[in-house]
Amino acid sequence: MYEINRRQAMVAVGAFLALAACSTDGDSGAGAKKSGDDFAANRDGAMADYGVGKQFTAAAPLSFSVLYNNHPFYPIKNDWLFWSELTKRTNVTLQPNVVPLSDYENKRSLMIGAGDAPMIIPKTYPGQETPFVASGSVLPVSDYLDLMPNFKEKIAKWNLQPDLDTLRQADGRFYLLPGLHEDYWTDYTLVVRGDILDKLGLEIPQTWDDVHNMLKAMKKEYPDSYPYSDRWGIPTPGGAMLNQVFGLGSGARGGWGFTTGITWDPNAQKFAFTGAMEQYKQMLQFLHTLVEEKLLDPESFTQQDDQAIQKLASGKSFVISGNAQTLVNEYRPPLKKANPKATLIKIPVPIGPQGPVKADANDSRLENGIMISKKARDSKNFVAMMQFIDWLWYSDEGQVFAKWGIEGTTYTKDGSGKFELTKDVDFIGLNPGAPKHLQKDFGFSNGVFAYGGSTELLQSTFSDEEVEWQKTMNARQALPPKPPSPLNDEEREQAALWQTPLKDHATQSTLEFILGKRSFDEWDAYVKELEAKNMSSYVNLVNGAYERYKKEHG
């Protein structure tokens, strides 16, 4: 939900992960269990009458271990009101195993592999659970959805079954409880100096061509500048640029969205290797033109984020990738300090060859979610833990609590039911100058606990400016979830051997094409180089799994 956390969200739902179920109740799949006598020994502390609309309160004081992703913008504090109020409401005390955000994925893998992971493992994006499936280190959570009435209710109400089915593994189960969004949430795009647009008499750009013309006009007025100097080039070159900013419009995502290197081609009705697609080539050609005309700073792919932000603040550049949070927290303050009259605008995602489409980072309404350690299943408090997870992460009441905090203390509601921060609390610039901060001082709107939910709740913390931006994006056509193509264990091992060399070569060549170090006359030779690295075998493996699924499940 937050900038650097959403950045991790660029691990897209892998094309080979899914196996859809035939039923529509969200708990189908091999070995599905029901919530009757199967859990006779695991009900200590559970509520007998837990359900949708009911406050979960454990029948006895309980504690559950949780892996905690420690965000540097709001480092963990033991005295946060979040902790004490959570215990007051649920009779549950969380025991966080704190891991720095910068090392979260690595530490998570090591702990799971060693059998030392906490019972609750949040901040896991779709696809990141797959390496732990074969070993049985994490639970097939689809077996236990009858213990989670709020989760099931939202799947049904928001018609999320097709999205959820993309998580299914070859055994028919899924191993991640994802964050659930009512609608797609697009966020990343280009942030542009509005005062420069006004000075040059330019409209807000809508398409790739408009962006090109805008940058040329800026370059003409400021010939010594690189109008567009981007961030998020380290460690993934073109992180947001190749994923959401231009990848969404091209139909072939690079950068953070490259992940497994497999893209569903709806026109061909089959999967293809992203780095060899014509749509990908068109995106690289567009970006190369920007570099060749000195409109795009070639350092965008190698500079630190701070360098890119400093160029924007100092007037050396006028365009950068960003989202709602970076706009408010990272871009406007230094620019205002350097140039009080300067303004910044978050423009709609530029429309490319795909036309006016919308999608989340994953082309799905699922966000990061929770894995459950296998040892939790043997706990006498297992049912209570699943009820607790269901309430905190998936109930309306739990989501409001995690996001906004306590009514009268951190927020109030006006006559129309609109949320408002109390006067002494700030969050993403909604109450500038307030002495306290919702995340830093209270622990609410914490990316470990607060994500997903209804569009109304999602947008309740948005500024009027961001709400209008979302209206523009939501008017566009939604992209449907990609179809399932689950690999079995043997196929997955083989695919893993092919993925890394293919991705490395595609990434290296992507930069060479964009920066002009390699001519597009060599595109066919580049594709042959991918072929030599087993591209066709890899794609055929995935398409074979897709056809197998269609045959078995219709």
Coordinates of C-alpha atoms in Angstrom, one line a residue:
M1 CA 0.0 0.0 0.0
Y2 CA 2.9 2.3 0.6
E3 CA 5.5 3.4 -1.8
I4 CA 8.4 1.2 -1.0
N5 CA 6.1 -1.7 -0.1
R6 CA 4.2 -1.3 -3.4
R7 CA 7.5 -1.4 -5.1
Q8 CA 7.9 -4.9 -3.8
A9 CA 4.6 -5.6 -5.3
M10 CA 6.2 -5.9 -8.7
V11 CA 6.6 -9.6 -8.3
A12 CA 3.7 -10.4 -10.6
V13 CA 1.5 -13.5 -10.3
G14 CA 3.8 -15.9 -12.2
A15 CA 2.2 -17.4 -15.4
F16 CA 2.9 -20.9 -14.2
L17 CA 1.4 -20.6 -10.7
A18 CA -2.3 -21.0 -11.2
L19 CA -4.7 -23.8 -11.2
A20 CA -8.3 -22.7 -11.1
A21 CA -10.9 -24.6 -9.1
C22 CA -14.3 -25.6 -10.5
S23 CA -16.5 -24.3 -7.6
T24 CA -17.1 -20.7 -6.8
D25 CA -17.0 -20.8 -3.0
G26 CA -13.3 -20.1 -2.7
D27 CA -12.3 -23.2 -0.9
S28 CA -12.2 -25.9 -3.6
G29 CA -9.1 -27.9 -4.4
A30 CA -7.5 -31.1 -3.5
G31 CA -7.8 -32.1 0.1
A32 CA -10.1 -29.3 1.2
K33 CA -11.0 -29.6 4.8
K34 CA -14.1 -28.5 6.7
S35 CA -14.3 -26.8 10.0
G36 CA -16.0 -29.5 12.0
D37 CA -14.4 -32.3 14.0
D38 CA -11.2 -32.0 12.0
F39 CA -10.2 -29.2 14.4
A40 CA -11.4 -30.7 17.7
A41 CA -7.8 -30.5 19.2
N42 CA -7.1 -27.1 17.7
R43 CA -9.9 -24.9 19.0
D44 CA -8.5 -23.5 22.3
G45 CA -9.3 -19.8 22.5
A46 CA -11.5 -19.9 19.4
M47 CA -15.0 -18.3 19.2
A48 CA -17.9 -20.8 18.8
D49 CA -20.1 -18.2 17.0
Y50 CA -17.5 -16.3 15.0
G51 CA -18.8 -14.9 11.7
V52 CA -19.1 -11.9 9.4
G53 CA -19.9 -8.7 11.3
K54 CA -18.7 -10.2 14.6
Q55 CA -15.8 -8.8 16.6
F56 CA -13.2 -11.5 17.1
T57 CA -12.3 -11.8 20.7
A58 CA -10.3 -14.9 21.8
A59 CA -11.9 -16.9 24.6
A60 CA -8.6 -16.8 26.5
P61 CA -5.5 -14.6 26.2
L62 CA -3.4 -15.8 23.2
S63 CA -0.2 -14.8 21.5
F64 CA 0.9 -15.4 17.9
S65 CA 4.3 -14.9 16.4
V66 CA 4.4 -12.8 13.2
L67 CA 7.2 -11.9 10.8
Y68 CA 7.4 -8.1 10.8
N69 CA 8.7 -6.1 7.9
N70 CA 10.2 -3.0 9.5
H71 CA 9.7 0.0 7.3
P72 CA 12.4 2.8 7.8
F73 CA 9.8 5.5 7.4
Y74 CA 7.9 4.3 10.5
P75 CA 10.2 2.0 12.4
I76 CA 8.5 -0.3 14.9
K77 CA 7.8 1.0 18.4
N78 CA 6.7 -1.2 21.3
D79 CA 4.4 1.5 22.7
W80 CA 2.3 2.0 19.6
L81 CA -1.4 2.3 20.3
F82 CA -1.9 -0.3 17.6
W83 CA -0.5 -3.1 19.7
S84 CA -2.4 -2.3 22.9
E85 CA -5.7 -1.7 21.2
L86 CA -5.4 -4.8 19.2
T87 CA -4.9 -6.8 22.3
K88 CA -7.8 -5.0 24.0
R89 CA -10.2 -5.8 21.1
T90 CA -9.1 -9.4 20.3
N91 CA -7.4 -10.7 23.5
V92 CA -4.4 -11.5 21.2
T93 CA -0.9 -10.3 21.6
L94 CA 1.3 -10.4 18.6
Q95 CA 5.0 -11.2 19.0
P96 CA 6.8 -9.6 16.1
N97 CA 10.0 -11.1 14.7
V98 CA 11.5 -7.9 13.3
V99 CA 13.3 -7.9 10.0
P100 CA 14.6 -4.8 8.1
L101 CA 12.6 -4.1 5.0
S102 CA 15.8 -4.1 2.9
D103 CA 16.5 -7.8 3.9
Y104 CA 12.9 -9.0 4.3
E105 CA 12.7 -11.4 1.4
N106 CA 16.1 -13.0 2.1
K107 CA 15.5 -13.4 5.8
R108 CA 12.0 -14.8 5.2
S109 CA 13.4 -17.5 2.9
L110 CA 16.1 -18.4 5.3
M111 CA 13.8 -18.7 8.3
I112 CA 11.2 -20.7 6.4
G113 CA 13.9 -23.0 5.0
A114 CA 15.3 -23.6 8.5
G115 CA 11.9 -24.2 10.0
D116 CA 12.2 -21.1 12.2
A117 CA 9.6 -18.9 10.7
P118 CA 6.9 -17.3 12.8
M119 CA 3.4 -18.8 12.5
I120 CA 2.1 -15.7 10.5
I121 CA 4.2 -14.6 7.6
P122 CA 2.7 -11.4 6.0
K123 CA 4.1 -9.1 3.2
T124 CA 4.3 -11.9 0.7
Y125 CA 3.3 -11.1 -2.8
P126 CA 1.6 -13.6 -5.2
G127 CA 4.3 -15.8 -6.6
Q128 CA 6.7 -15.5 -3.7
E129 CA 5.1 -18.4 -1.9
T130 CA 5.9 -20.9 -4.7
P131 CA 9.4 -21.9 -3.6
F132 CA 8.0 -23.1 -0.3
V133 CA 5.2 -25.3 -1.7
A134 CA 7.1 -28.5 -2.6
S135 CA 8.8 -28.7 0.8
G136 CA 5.5 -28.3 2.7
S137 CA 6.9 -25.5 4.7
V138 CA 3.8 -23.4 4.4
L139 CA 0.2 -24.5 4.7
P140 CA -2.2 -24.9 1.8
V141 CA -4.5 -22.2 3.1
S142 CA -7.2 -23.0 0.7
D143 CA -8.0 -26.0 2.8
Y144 CA -9.0 -23.8 5.7
L145 CA -11.2 -21.1 4.3
D146 CA -14.3 -22.3 6.1
L147 CA -12.5 -20.8 9.2
M148 CA -12.4 -17.4 7.5
P149 CA -16.0 -16.1 6.8
N150 CA -14.9 -12.5 6.0
F151 CA -12.4 -13.7 3.5
K152 CA -15.0 -15.9 1.8
E153 CA -17.6 -13.2 1.9
K154 CA -15.4 -10.7 0.0
I155 CA -14.4 -13.3 -2.6
A156 CA -18.0 -13.8 -3.4
K157 CA -19.2 -10.2 -3.1
W158 CA -16.4 -8.8 -5.3
N159 CA -16.4 -11.7 -7.8
L160 CA -12.7 -12.4 -7.0
Q161 CA -12.8 -16.1 -7.7
P162 CA -11.0 -15.8 -11.1
D163 CA -8.3 -13.7 -9.4
L164 CA -8.0 -16.1 -6.5
D165 CA -7.7 -19.1 -8.8
T166 CA -4.6 -17.7 -10.4
L167 CA -2.8 -18.6 -7.1
R168 CA -3.6 -22.3 -7.3
Q169 CA -0.7 -24.7 -7.6
A170 CA -0.6 -27.9 -9.5
D171 CA -2.2 -29.7 -6.6
G172 CA -5.3 -27.5 -6.9
R173 CA -4.6 -25.6 -3.7
F174 CA -3.2 -22.2 -3.0
Y175 CA -0.7 -21.3 -0.3
L176 CA -1.2 -17.6 0.1
L177 CA -4.0 -15.5 1.6
P178 CA -3.8 -12.5 -0.6
G179 CA -4.9 -8.9 0.2
L180 CA -8.2 -8.4 -1.6
H181 CA -9.2 -5.2 -3.5
E182 CA -12.7 -4.5 -4.6
D183 CA -11.3 -2.9 -7.8
Y184 CA -8.0 -2.5 -9.5
W185 CA -5.7 0.1 -7.9
T186 CA -3.4 1.8 -10.3
D187 CA -0.9 4.1 -8.7
Y188 CA 2.5 4.5 -10.4
T189 CA 2.8 7.0 -13.3
L190 CA 4.8 10.1 -14.3
V191 CA 5.0 13.1 -12.0
V192 CA 5.4 16.3 -14.0
R193 CA 6.2 19.9 -13.2
G194 CA 2.8 21.6 -13.6
D195 CA 4.3 25.1 -13.6
I196 CA 6.5 24.2 -16.6
L197 CA 3.5 22.9 -18.5
D198 CA 1.7 26.2 -17.8
K199 CA 4.8 28.2 -18.9
L200 CA 5.0 26.3 -22.2
G201 CA 1.3 26.3 -22.8
L202 CA 1.0 22.5 -22.7
E203 CA -1.9 20.3 -21.7
I204 CA -1.4 17.4 -19.4
P205 CA -0.2 14.6 -21.6
Q206 CA -2.5 11.6 -22.2
T207 CA -0.6 9.4 -24.6
W208 CA 3.0 8.3 -25.3
D209 CA 3.1 10.7 -28.2
D210 CA 1.9 13.5 -25.9
V211 CA 4.7 12.7 -23.4
H212 CA 7.2 12.7 -26.3
N213 CA 6.0 16.1 -27.5
M214 CA 6.0 17.5 -23.9
L215 CA 9.6 16.4 -23.3
K216 CA 10.7 18.0 -26.7
A217 CA 9.1 21.3 -25.7
M218 CA 10.8 21.2 -22.3
K219 CA 14.2 20.4 -24.0
K220 CA 13.7 23.3 -26.4
E221 CA 13.1 25.7 -23.6
Y222 CA 15.8 24.2 -21.4
P223 CA 18.4 22.8 -23.8
D224 CA 20.9 21.9 -21.0
S225 CA 18.5 19.7 -19.2
Y226 CA 17.4 16.1 -19.4
P227 CA 13.7 16.8 -19.0
Y228 CA 13.0 13.2 -17.8
S229 CA 15.4 11.7 -15.2
D230 CA 14.0 8.7 -13.5
R231 CA 14.5 6.7 -10.2
W232 CA 14.1 3.0 -9.3
G233 CA 16.9 1.9 -11.6
I234 CA 18.6 0.0 -8.8
P235 CA 18.6 -3.0 -8.4
T236 CA 16.1 -3.5 -11.2
P237 CA 16.8 -1.3 -14.2
G238 CA 13.6 0.6 -15.3
G239 CA 11.7 -0.7 -12.2
A240 CA 8.6 1.4 -12.5
M241 CA 9.2 2.9 -16.0
L242 CA 9.2 -0.5 -17.8
N243 CA 6.5 -2.0 -15.5
Q244 CA 3.6 0.4 -14.9
V245 CA 4.5 3.7 -16.6
F246 CA 5.0 2.3 -20.1
G247 CA 4.8 -1.4 -19.6
L248 CA 1.1 -1.2 -18.9
G249 CA 0.4 0.6 -22.1
S250 CA 2.6 -1.7 -24.1
G251 CA 1.1 -5.0 -23.0
A252 CA 4.5 -6.4 -22.1
R253 CA 5.9 -5.5 -18.7
G254 CA 9.5 -5.1 -17.9
G255 CA 11.3 -3.8 -14.9
W256 CA 9.7 -4.9 -11.7
G257 CA 7.0 -6.6 -13.7
F258 CA 9.3 -8.9 -15.7
T259 CA 9.4 -11.5 -12.9
T260 CA 9.2 -15.0 -14.6
G261 CA 9.5 -13.5 -18.1
I262 CA 6.2 -14.9 -19.2
T263 CA 3.3 -12.8 -20.5
W264 CA -0.2 -13.8 -21.6
D265 CA -0.8 -12.5 -25.2
P266 CA -4.6 -12.2 -25.5
N267 CA -4.5 -11.7 -29.2
A268 CA -2.5 -14.9 -29.8
Q269 CA -4.3 -16.7 -26.9
K270 CA -1.1 -18.1 -25.6
F271 CA 1.8 -17.3 -23.4
A272 CA 5.0 -15.7 -24.8
F273 CA 8.4 -14.7 -23.5
T274 CA 8.1 -11.1 -22.5
G275 CA 11.5 -10.0 -23.7
A276 CA 10.9 -11.2 -27.3
M277 CA 7.4 -9.8 -27.8
E278 CA 6.7 -7.2 -30.4
Q279 CA 4.9 -5.2 -27.7
Y280 CA 8.1 -5.2 -25.6
K281 CA 10.2 -4.1 -28.6
Q282 CA 7.8 -1.2 -29.3
M283 CA 8.3 0.0 -25.7
L284 CA 12.1 -0.2 -26.0
Q285 CA 12.0 1.7 -29.3
F286 CA 10.0 4.5 -27.8
L287 CA 12.4 4.8 -24.8
H288 CA 15.4 4.7 -27.1
T289 CA 14.0 7.6 -29.0
L290 CA 13.7 9.6 -25.8
V291 CA 17.4 8.8 -25.0
E292 CA 18.6 9.5 -28.5
E293 CA 16.9 12.9 -28.4
K294 CA 18.4 13.6 -25.0
L295 CA 14.9 13.8 -23.5
L296 CA 15.5 10.8 -21.1
D297 CA 18.5 10.9 -18.8
P298 CA 20.6 7.7 -19.5
E299 CA 21.6 7.7 -15.8
S300 CA 17.9 6.9 -15.0
F301 CA 18.9 3.2 -15.0
T302 CA 21.9 3.4 -12.7
Q303 CA 21.5 6.4 -10.4
Q304 CA 20.4 6.2 -6.8
D305 CA 16.9 7.4 -6.0
D306 CA 18.2 10.4 -4.1
Q307 CA 20.1 11.6 -7.1
A308 CA 17.0 11.5 -9.3
I309 CA 15.0 13.4 -6.6
Q310 CA 17.7 16.0 -6.3
K311 CA 17.7 16.6 -10.0
L312 CA 14.0 17.2 -9.9
A313 CA 14.2 19.5 -6.8
S314 CA 17.1 21.5 -8.3
G315 CA 15.4 22.1 -11.7
K316 CA 17.8 19.9 -13.7
S317 CA 14.8 17.7 -14.6
F318 CA 11.0 18.1 -14.7
V319 CA 9.6 14.6 -15.0
I320 CA 10.1 11.5 -12.7
S321 CA 8.2 8.2 -12.0
G322 CA 6.2 8.3 -8.8
N323 CA 3.0 7.5 -7.0
A324 CA 0.7 9.2 -4.6
Q325 CA 3.0 8.8 -1.6
T326 CA 6.2 9.7 -3.3
L327 CA 4.5 12.8 -4.7
V328 CA 3.5 14.0 -1.2
N329 CA 6.4 12.7 0.9
E330 CA 9.5 12.8 -1.3
Y331 CA 9.0 15.2 -4.2
R332 CA 7.0 18.2 -3.2
P333 CA 8.8 19.1 0.1
P334 CA 12.3 19.5 -1.4
L335 CA 11.0 21.1 -4.6
K336 CA 8.9 23.6 -2.5
K337 CA 12.0 24.4 -0.5
A338 CA 14.1 25.0 -3.6
N339 CA 11.4 26.7 -5.6
P340 CA 8.2 27.7 -3.7
K341 CA 6.3 28.6 -6.9
A342 CA 6.9 25.2 -8.5
T343 CA 4.1 22.6 -8.7
L344 CA 3.9 18.9 -9.4
I345 CA 1.2 16.9 -11.1
K346 CA 0.6 13.2 -11.1
I347 CA -0.5 12.6 -14.7
P348 CA -2.7 9.7 -15.8
V349 CA -0.7 6.7 -16.9
P350 CA 0.2 7.5 -20.5
I351 CA -1.9 5.6 -23.0
G352 CA 0.1 3.3 -25.3
P353 CA -0.6 0.7 -28.0
Q354 CA -2.9 -1.2 -25.6
G355 CA -5.3 1.7 -25.5
P356 CA -6.9 3.1 -22.3
V357 CA -6.5 0.2 -19.9
K358 CA -6.1 -0.1 -16.1
A359 CA -4.5 -2.7 -13.9
D360 CA -2.7 -3.1 -10.7
A361 CA 1.0 -3.9 -10.6
N362 CA 0.1 -7.6 -10.9
D363 CA -2.7 -7.2 -13.4
S364 CA -4.9 -8.5 -10.6
R365 CA -7.0 -7.3 -7.7
L366 CA -4.9 -9.3 -5.3
E367 CA -2.2 -7.7 -3.2
N368 CA 0.5 -8.9 -0.9
G369 CA -0.8 -11.4 1.7
I370 CA 0.0 -14.0 4.3
M371 CA 1.6 -17.4 4.4
I372 CA 1.0 -19.6 7.4
S373 CA 3.8 -21.8 8.7
K374 CA 3.1 -25.5 8.6
K375 CA 3.7 -25.7 12.4
A376 CA 0.7 -23.6 13.0
R377 CA -1.7 -26.4 11.9
D378 CA -0.6 -28.5 15.0
S379 CA -1.2 -25.6 17.4
K380 CA -4.1 -26.0 19.9
N381 CA -4.9 -22.4 19.0
F382 CA -5.0 -22.9 15.2
V383 CA -8.7 -22.2 14.7
A384 CA -8.5 -19.1 16.9
M385 CA -5.4 -17.9 14.9
M386 CA -7.3 -18.3 11.6
Q387 CA -10.3 -16.4 13.0
F388 CA -7.9 -13.6 14.2
I389 CA -6.3 -13.3 10.8
D390 CA -9.7 -13.2 9.2
W391 CA -10.9 -10.4 11.4
L392 CA -7.8 -8.2 11.3
W393 CA -6.9 -8.5 7.6
Y394 CA -10.3 -9.2 6.0
S395 CA -13.2 -7.9 8.1
D396 CA -14.6 -4.4 7.5
E397 CA -14.0 -3.5 11.1
G398 CA -10.5 -4.9 11.3
Q399 CA -9.5 -3.1 8.1
V400 CA -10.8 0.2 9.4
F401 CA -8.9 -0.3 12.6
A402 CA -5.6 -1.3 10.9
K403 CA -5.9 1.7 8.6
W404 CA -7.4 4.5 10.6
G405 CA -6.9 3.5 14.2
I406 CA -9.4 4.5 17.0
E407 CA -12.3 6.8 16.4
G408 CA -12.0 9.9 18.6
T409 CA -8.2 9.4 19.1
T410 CA -6.7 9.2 15.6
Y411 CA -9.8 9.9 13.4
T412 CA -13.4 11.2 13.4
K413 CA -16.2 10.9 10.9
D414 CA -18.3 13.8 9.6
G415 CA -22.1 13.7 9.0
S416 CA -21.7 11.9 5.7
G417 CA -19.5 9.2 7.2
K418 CA -16.3 10.5 5.7
F419 CA -13.1 9.7 7.7
E420 CA -11.0 12.7 8.9
L421 CA -7.8 12.6 10.9
T422 CA -8.0 14.3 14.3
K423 CA -6.3 17.7 14.2
D424 CA -3.1 16.6 15.9
V425 CA -2.5 13.7 13.5
D426 CA -1.0 13.8 10.0
F427 CA -0.7 11.1 7.3
I428 CA 0.5 11.6 3.7
G429 CA 0.1 15.3 4.0
L430 CA -3.6 15.2 4.9
N431 CA -3.0 17.3 8.1
P432 CA 0.3 19.1 7.3
G433 CA 2.0 20.5 10.4
A434 CA 0.2 18.2 12.9
P435 CA 2.6 17.2 15.7
K436 CA 1.8 13.4 15.5
H437 CA 1.9 10.9 12.7
L438 CA -0.5 8.1 12.1
Q439 CA 2.2 5.6 11.2
K440 CA 5.2 6.8 13.1
D441 CA 3.5 7.6 16.4
F442 CA 0.6 5.2 16.5
G443 CA 1.4 2.2 14.2
F444 CA -1.7 2.5 12.1
S445 CA -1.8 2.4 8.3
N446 CA 1.1 0.0 8.6
G447 CA 1.9 -1.9 5.4
V448 CA 2.2 -5.2 7.4
F449 CA -1.4 -5.0 8.5
A450 CA -3.3 -2.4 6.4
Y451 CA -4.0 -3.2 2.7
G452 CA -6.8 -4.4 0.5
G453 CA -10.4 -3.5 1.1
S454 CA -13.2 -1.7 -0.5
T455 CA -12.6 1.1 -3.0
E456 CA -14.3 3.5 -0.5
L457 CA -11.9 2.5 2.3
L458 CA -8.9 2.5 -0.1
Q459 CA -9.6 6.0 -1.2
S460 CA -10.6 7.3 2.3
T461 CA -7.0 8.4 2.9
F462 CA -6.6 9.9 -0.6
S463 CA -6.5 13.6 -1.2
D464 CA -9.1 15.2 -3.4
E465 CA -6.4 15.4 -6.1
E466 CA -5.7 11.7 -5.9
V467 CA -9.4 10.8 -5.9
E468 CA -9.9 12.7 -9.1
W469 CA -6.8 10.9 -10.6
Q470 CA -8.3 7.5 -9.6
K471 CA -11.6 8.4 -11.2
T472 CA -9.8 9.1 -14.5
M473 CA -8.0 5.7 -14.3
N474 CA -11.0 3.8 -13.2
A475 CA -12.9 4.9 -16.2
R476 CA -10.5 2.8 -18.3
Q477 CA -11.0 -0.8 -19.3
A478 CA -9.9 -3.4 -16.8
L479 CA -7.5 -6.2 -18.0
P480 CA -8.8 -9.7 -17.1
P481 CA -6.7 -12.0 -15.0
K482 CA -4.3 -14.2 -17.0
P483 CA -5.4 -17.8 -17.4
P484 CA -3.9 -20.5 -15.2
S485 CA -0.9 -22.6 -16.3
P486 CA 0.3 -24.5 -13.3
L487 CA 3.6 -26.4 -13.5
N488 CA 4.1 -29.6 -11.5
D489 CA 7.2 -29.9 -9.3
E490 CA 9.4 -31.4 -11.9
E491 CA 8.4 -28.8 -14.5
R492 CA 8.9 -26.0 -12.0
E493 CA 12.4 -27.1 -11.3
Q494 CA 13.2 -27.1 -15.0
A495 CA 11.6 -23.7 -15.5
A496 CA 13.7 -22.3 -12.7
L497 CA 16.9 -23.4 -14.5
W498 CA 15.8 -21.6 -17.7
Q499 CA 14.4 -18.4 -16.1
T500 CA 17.5 -16.9 -14.7
P501 CA 19.8 -16.9 -17.8
L502 CA 16.8 -15.8 -19.9
K503 CA 16.0 -12.9 -17.6
D504 CA 19.6 -11.8 -17.2
H505 CA 20.1 -11.7 -21.0
A506 CA 16.8 -9.9 -21.6
T507 CA 17.6 -7.3 -18.9
Q508 CA 21.1 -6.7 -20.2
S509 CA 19.9 -6.4 -23.8
T510 CA 16.9 -4.2 -22.7
L511 CA 19.4 -1.6 -21.5
E512 CA 21.6 -1.9 -24.5
F513 CA 18.6 -1.3 -26.9
I514 CA 17.3 1.7 -24.9
L515 CA 20.7 3.3 -24.5
G516 CA 21.6 2.8 -28.1
K517 CA 24.5 0.4 -27.4
R518 CA 22.7 -2.1 -29.6
S519 CA 20.8 -1.4 -32.8
F520 CA 17.3 -2.6 -33.3
D521 CA 18.6 -4.0 -36.6
E522 CA 19.9 -6.7 -34.3
W523 CA 16.5 -7.6 -32.7
D524 CA 16.2 -10.8 -34.6
A525 CA 19.7 -11.8 -33.6
Y526 CA 18.8 -11.0 -30.0
V527 CA 15.7 -13.3 -30.2
K528 CA 18.0 -16.1 -31.6
E529 CA 20.2 -15.6 -28.6
L530 CA 17.2 -16.1 -26.3
E531 CA 16.3 -19.2 -28.3
A532 CA 19.8 -20.5 -27.6
K533 CA 19.0 -20.1 -23.9
N534 CA 16.0 -22.4 -24.2
M535 CA 13.3 -19.7 -24.6
S536 CA 11.1 -21.8 -26.8
S537 CA 11.3 -24.8 -24.5
Y538 CA 10.4 -22.6 -21.6
V539 CA 7.4 -21.0 -23.3
N540 CA 6.3 -24.4 -24.6
L541 CA 6.5 -25.8 -21.1
V542 CA 4.1 -23.0 -19.8
N543 CA 1.7 -23.3 -22.8
G544 CA 1.7 -27.0 -22.3
A545 CA 0.6 -26.5 -18.7
Y546 CA -2.1 -24.1 -19.9
E547 CA -3.5 -26.5 -22.4
R548 CA -3.4 -29.3 -19.8
Y549 CA -5.4 -27.2 -17.4
K550 CA -7.9 -26.4 -20.1
K551 CA -8.3 -30.0 -20.9
E552 CA -8.7 -31.1 -17.3
H553 CA -10.9 -28.3 -16.0
G554 CA -12.6 -26.8 -19.1

